[in-house]
Each structure stands twice: as C-alpha cells, then as structure tokens.
CSV table of N, CA and C in Angstrom, one decimal:
chain,number,residue,atom,x,y,z
A,1,UNK,N,8.2,-19.9,-21.8
A,1,UNK,CA,7.2,-19.6,-20.7
A,1,UNK,C,7.8,-19.8,-19.4
A,2,UNK,N,8.7,-20.8,-19.3
A,2,UNK,CA,9.3,-21.1,-18.0
A,2,UNK,C,10.1,-20.0,-17.4
A,3,UNK,N,10.9,-19.3,-18.3
A,3,UNK,CA,11.7,-18.2,-17.8
A,3,UNK,C,10.9,-17.1,-17.3
A,4,UNK,N,9.7,-16.8,-18.0
A,4,UNK,CA,8.9,-15.8,-17.6
A,4,UNK,C,8.3,-16.1,-16.2
A,5,UNK,N,7.8,-17.3,-16.0
A,5,UNK,CA,7.2,-17.7,-14.7
A,5,UNK,C,8.2,-17.6,-13.6
A,6,UNK,N,9.5,-18.0,-13.9
A,6,UNK,CA,10.5,-17.9,-12.9
A,6,UNK,C,10.8,-16.5,-12.5
A,7,UNK,N,10.9,-15.6,-13.5
A,7,UNK,CA,11.2,-14.2,-13.3
A,7,UNK,C,10.1,-13.6,-12.5
A,8,UNK,N,8.9,-13.8,-12.9
A,8,UNK,CA,7.7,-13.2,-12.1
A,8,UNK,C,7.7,-13.8,-10.7
A,9,UNK,N,8.0,-15.0,-10.5
A,9,UNK,CA,8.0,-15.6,-9.2
A,9,UNK,C,9.1,-14.9,-8.3
A,10,UNK,N,10.3,-14.7,-8.9
A,10,UNK,CA,11.3,-14.1,-8.2
A,10,UNK,C,11.0,-12.6,-7.9
A,11,UNK,N,10.3,-11.9,-8.8
A,11,UNK,CA,9.9,-10.6,-8.5
A,11,UNK,C,8.9,-10.5,-7.4
A,12,UNK,N,8.0,-11.5,-7.4
A,12,UNK,CA,7.0,-11.6,-6.3
A,12,UNK,C,7.6,-11.8,-5.0
A,13,UNK,N,8.6,-12.7,-4.9
A,13,UNK,CA,9.3,-13.0,-3.6
A,13,UNK,C,10.0,-11.8,-3.2
A,14,UNK,N,10.7,-11.1,-4.1
A,14,UNK,CA,11.4,-9.9,-3.7
A,14,UNK,C,10.5,-8.8,-3.1
A,15,UNK,N,9.3,-8.6,-3.8
A,15,UNK,CA,8.4,-7.6,-3.3
A,15,UNK,C,7.8,-8.0,-1.9
A,16,UNK,N,7.6,-9.3,-1.7
A,16,UNK,CA,7.0,-9.7,-0.4
A,16,UNK,C,8.1,-9.5,0.7
A,17,UNK,N,9.4,-9.8,0.4
A,17,UNK,CA,10.4,-9.6,1.4
A,17,UNK,C,10.6,-8.1,1.7
A,18,UNK,N,10.6,-7.3,0.7
A,18,UNK,CA,10.7,-5.9,0.9
A,18,UNK,C,9.5,-5.4,1.8
A,19,UNK,N,8.3,-5.8,1.5
A,19,UNK,CA,7.2,-5.4,2.3
A,19,UNK,C,7.4,-5.9,3.8
A,20,UNK,N,7.9,-7.1,4.0
A,20,UNK,CA,8.1,-7.6,5.3
A,20,UNK,C,9.2,-6.7,6.1
A,21,UNK,N,10.2,-6.4,5.4
A,21,UNK,CA,11.3,-5.5,6.0
A,21,UNK,C,10.7,-4.1,6.3
A,22,UNK,N,10.0,-3.6,5.4
A,22,UNK,CA,9.4,-2.2,5.6
A,22,UNK,C,8.4,-2.2,6.7
A,23,UNK,N,7.6,-3.3,6.8
A,23,UNK,CA,6.7,-3.4,8.0
A,23,UNK,C,7.4,-3.4,9.3
A,24,UNK,N,8.5,-4.2,9.4
A,24,UNK,CA,9.3,-4.2,10.6
A,24,UNK,C,9.9,-2.8,10.9
A,25,UNK,N,10.4,-2.2,9.9
A,25,UNK,CA,11.1,-0.9,10.1
A,25,UNK,C,10.0,0.1,10.6
A,26,UNK,N,8.9,0.2,9.9
A,26,UNK,CA,7.9,1.2,10.2
A,26,UNK,C,7.3,0.9,11.6
A,27,UNK,N,7.1,-0.3,12.0
A,27,UNK,CA,6.6,-0.6,13.3
A,27,UNK,C,7.6,-0.2,14.4
A,28,UNK,N,8.9,-0.5,14.1
A,28,UNK,CA,9.9,-0.1,15.1
A,28,UNK,C,10.0,1.4,15.3
A,29,UNK,N,10.0,2.1,14.1
A,29,UNK,CA,10.1,3.5,14.2
A,29,UNK,C,8.9,4.2,14.9
A,30,UNK,N,7.7,3.6,14.6
A,30,UNK,CA,6.5,4.1,15.3
A,30,UNK,C,6.6,3.9,16.8
A,31,UNK,N,7.0,2.7,17.2
A,31,UNK,CA,7.1,2.3,18.6
A,31,UNK,C,8.1,3.1,19.4
A,32,UNK,N,9.2,3.5,18.7
A,32,UNK,CA,10.3,4.2,19.4
A,32,UNK,C,10.1,5.7,19.3
A,33,UNK,N,9.0,6.2,18.7
A,33,UNK,CA,8.7,7.6,18.8
A,33,UNK,C,9.5,8.4,17.8
A,34,UNK,N,10.1,7.8,16.8
A,34,UNK,CA,10.9,8.5,15.9
A,34,UNK,C,10.0,9.4,15.0
A,35,UNK,N,8.9,8.9,14.6
A,35,UNK,CA,7.9,9.6,13.8
A,35,UNK,C,6.6,8.9,13.8
A,36,UNK,N,5.7,9.5,13.0
A,36,UNK,CA,4.4,8.8,12.9
A,36,UNK,C,4.3,8.1,11.6
A,37,UNK,N,4.7,6.8,11.7
A,37,UNK,CA,4.6,5.9,10.5
A,37,UNK,C,3.5,4.9,10.6
A,38,UNK,N,2.4,5.3,11.3
A,38,UNK,CA,1.3,4.3,11.5
A,38,UNK,C,0.6,4.0,10.2
A,39,UNK,N,0.4,5.0,9.3
A,39,UNK,CA,-0.2,4.7,8.0
A,39,UNK,C,0.7,3.9,7.1
A,40,UNK,N,2.0,4.2,7.1
A,40,UNK,CA,2.9,3.4,6.3
A,40,UNK,C,3.0,2.0,6.8
A,41,UNK,N,3.0,1.8,8.1
A,41,UNK,CA,3.0,0.4,8.7
A,41,UNK,C,1.8,-0.4,8.3
A,42,UNK,N,0.6,0.3,8.3
A,42,UNK,CA,-0.6,-0.4,7.9
A,42,UNK,C,-0.6,-0.7,6.4
A,43,UNK,N,-0.1,0.2,5.6
A,43,UNK,CA,-0.1,-0.1,4.2
A,43,UNK,C,0.9,-1.2,3.8
A,44,UNK,N,2.0,-1.3,4.4
A,44,UNK,CA,3.0,-2.4,4.1
A,44,UNK,C,2.5,-3.7,4.7
A,45,UNK,N,1.8,-3.7,5.8
A,45,UNK,CA,1.2,-4.9,6.3
A,45,UNK,C,0.1,-5.4,5.4
A,46,UNK,N,-0.7,-4.5,4.9
A,46,UNK,CA,-1.8,-4.8,4.0
A,46,UNK,C,-1.2,-5.4,2.7
A,47,UNK,N,-0.1,-4.9,2.2
A,47,UNK,CA,0.5,-5.4,1.0
A,47,UNK,C,1.0,-6.8,1.2
A,48,UNK,N,1.5,-7.1,2.4
A,48,UNK,CA,2.0,-8.5,2.7
A,48,UNK,C,0.8,-9.5,2.6
A,49,UNK,N,-0.4,-9.1,2.8
A,49,UNK,CA,-1.5,-10.0,2.7
A,49,UNK,C,-2.1,-10.0,1.3
A,50,UNK,N,-2.2,-8.8,0.7
A,50,UNK,CA,-2.9,-8.7,-0.6
A,50,UNK,C,-2.0,-9.2,-1.8
A,51,UNK,N,-0.8,-9.0,-1.8
A,51,UNK,CA,0.1,-9.3,-2.9
A,51,UNK,C,0.1,-10.8,-3.1
A,52,UNK,N,0.3,-11.7,-2.1
A,52,UNK,CA,0.3,-13.1,-2.3
A,52,UNK,C,-1.1,-13.6,-2.7
A,53,UNK,N,-2.2,-13.0,-2.2
A,53,UNK,CA,-3.5,-13.4,-2.6
A,53,UNK,C,-3.8,-13.0,-4.0
A,54,UNK,N,-3.3,-11.9,-4.5
A,54,UNK,CA,-3.4,-11.5,-5.9
A,54,UNK,C,-2.7,-12.4,-6.8
A,55,UNK,N,-1.5,-12.8,-6.4
A,55,UNK,CA,-0.7,-13.7,-7.3
A,55,UNK,C,-1.4,-15.0,-7.3
A,56,UNK,N,-1.9,-15.5,-6.2
A,56,UNK,CA,-2.6,-16.8,-6.2
A,56,UNK,C,-3.8,-16.7,-7.1
A,57,UNK,N,-4.6,-15.7,-7.1
A,57,UNK,CA,-5.8,-15.5,-7.9
A,57,UNK,C,-5.4,-15.5,-9.4
A,58,UNK,N,-4.3,-14.8,-9.7
A,58,UNK,CA,-3.9,-14.7,-11.1
A,58,UNK,C,-3.5,-16.1,-11.6
A,59,UNK,N,-2.8,-16.9,-10.8
A,59,UNK,CA,-2.4,-18.2,-11.2
A,59,UNK,C,-3.6,-19.1,-11.3
A,60,UNK,N,-4.6,-19.0,-10.5
A,60,UNK,CA,-5.8,-19.8,-10.5
A,60,UNK,C,-6.6,-19.5,-11.8
A,61,UNK,N,-6.7,-18.2,-12.1
A,61,UNK,CA,-7.4,-17.8,-13.3
A,61,UNK,C,-6.7,-18.3,-14.6
A,62,UNK,N,-5.4,-18.3,-14.5
A,62,UNK,CA,-4.6,-18.8,-15.7
A,62,UNK,C,-4.8,-20.2,-15.9
A,63,UNK,N,-4.8,-21.0,-14.8
A,63,UNK,CA,-5.0,-22.5,-14.9
A,63,UNK,C,-6.4,-22.8,-15.4
A,64,UNK,N,-7.4,-22.0,-15.0
A,64,UNK,CA,-8.8,-22.3,-15.4
A,64,UNK,C,-8.9,-21.9,-16.9
A,65,UNK,N,-8.4,-20.8,-17.3
A,65,UNK,CA,-8.5,-20.4,-18.7
A,65,UNK,C,-7.8,-21.3,-19.7
A,66,UNK,N,-6.7,-21.9,-19.3
A,66,UNK,CA,-5.9,-22.8,-20.1
A,66,UNK,C,-6.4,-24.2,-20.0
A,67,UNK,N,-7.3,-24.5,-19.2
A,67,UNK,CA,-7.8,-25.9,-19.0
A,67,UNK,C,-6.9,-26.8,-18.3
A,68,UNK,N,-5.9,-26.3,-17.6
A,68,UNK,CA,-5.0,-27.2,-16.8
A,68,UNK,C,-5.7,-27.5,-15.5
A,69,UNK,N,-5.4,-28.6,-14.9
A,69,UNK,CA,-5.9,-29.0,-13.6
A,69,UNK,C,-7.3,-29.7,-13.7
A,70,UNK,N,-7.8,-29.9,-15.0
A,70,UNK,CA,-9.0,-30.6,-15.1
A,70,UNK,C,-8.7,-32.0,-15.6
A,71,UNK,N,-9.5,-33.0,-15.2
A,71,UNK,CA,-9.3,-34.4,-15.5
A,71,UNK,C,-10.1,-34.8,-16.7
C-alpha cells in the first residue's frame, strides 16, 4: 500500500506542477497578445485549486472509512 500511496502522491505533485506552469504560460501569452488563452488560463488556475482539494477530500474519506484518526 505504501508504494501505491507514494506513486499517487508523486502523480498528484506532477499534475499540480504542470498546472502551475500552464497557468503561467497561458497568462503570459494572453497578456502579450499572442492569442486568446483566457479560457485556458482560467481552466488551469481552477485546476490548481480543485485538484489539491479533491486529493485532500479523498484522503479524508479514506481515513474515515478505515477508522484511522479516531481515539
């Protein structure tokens, strides 16, 4: 189970880093007038907020269902 958790954590970190880089690229391209990436910028910024919240919610539900964290 430890290897699975580490792998999923690494995938989550990689996805968040990619979203951060894409947000920066889309924002810069939109500001410099290269194209209209306003929707792509909003989508990648939204993913930077939602993905960590989703991961946290999944971990919280996992702990509750397995009875961990209770005294």
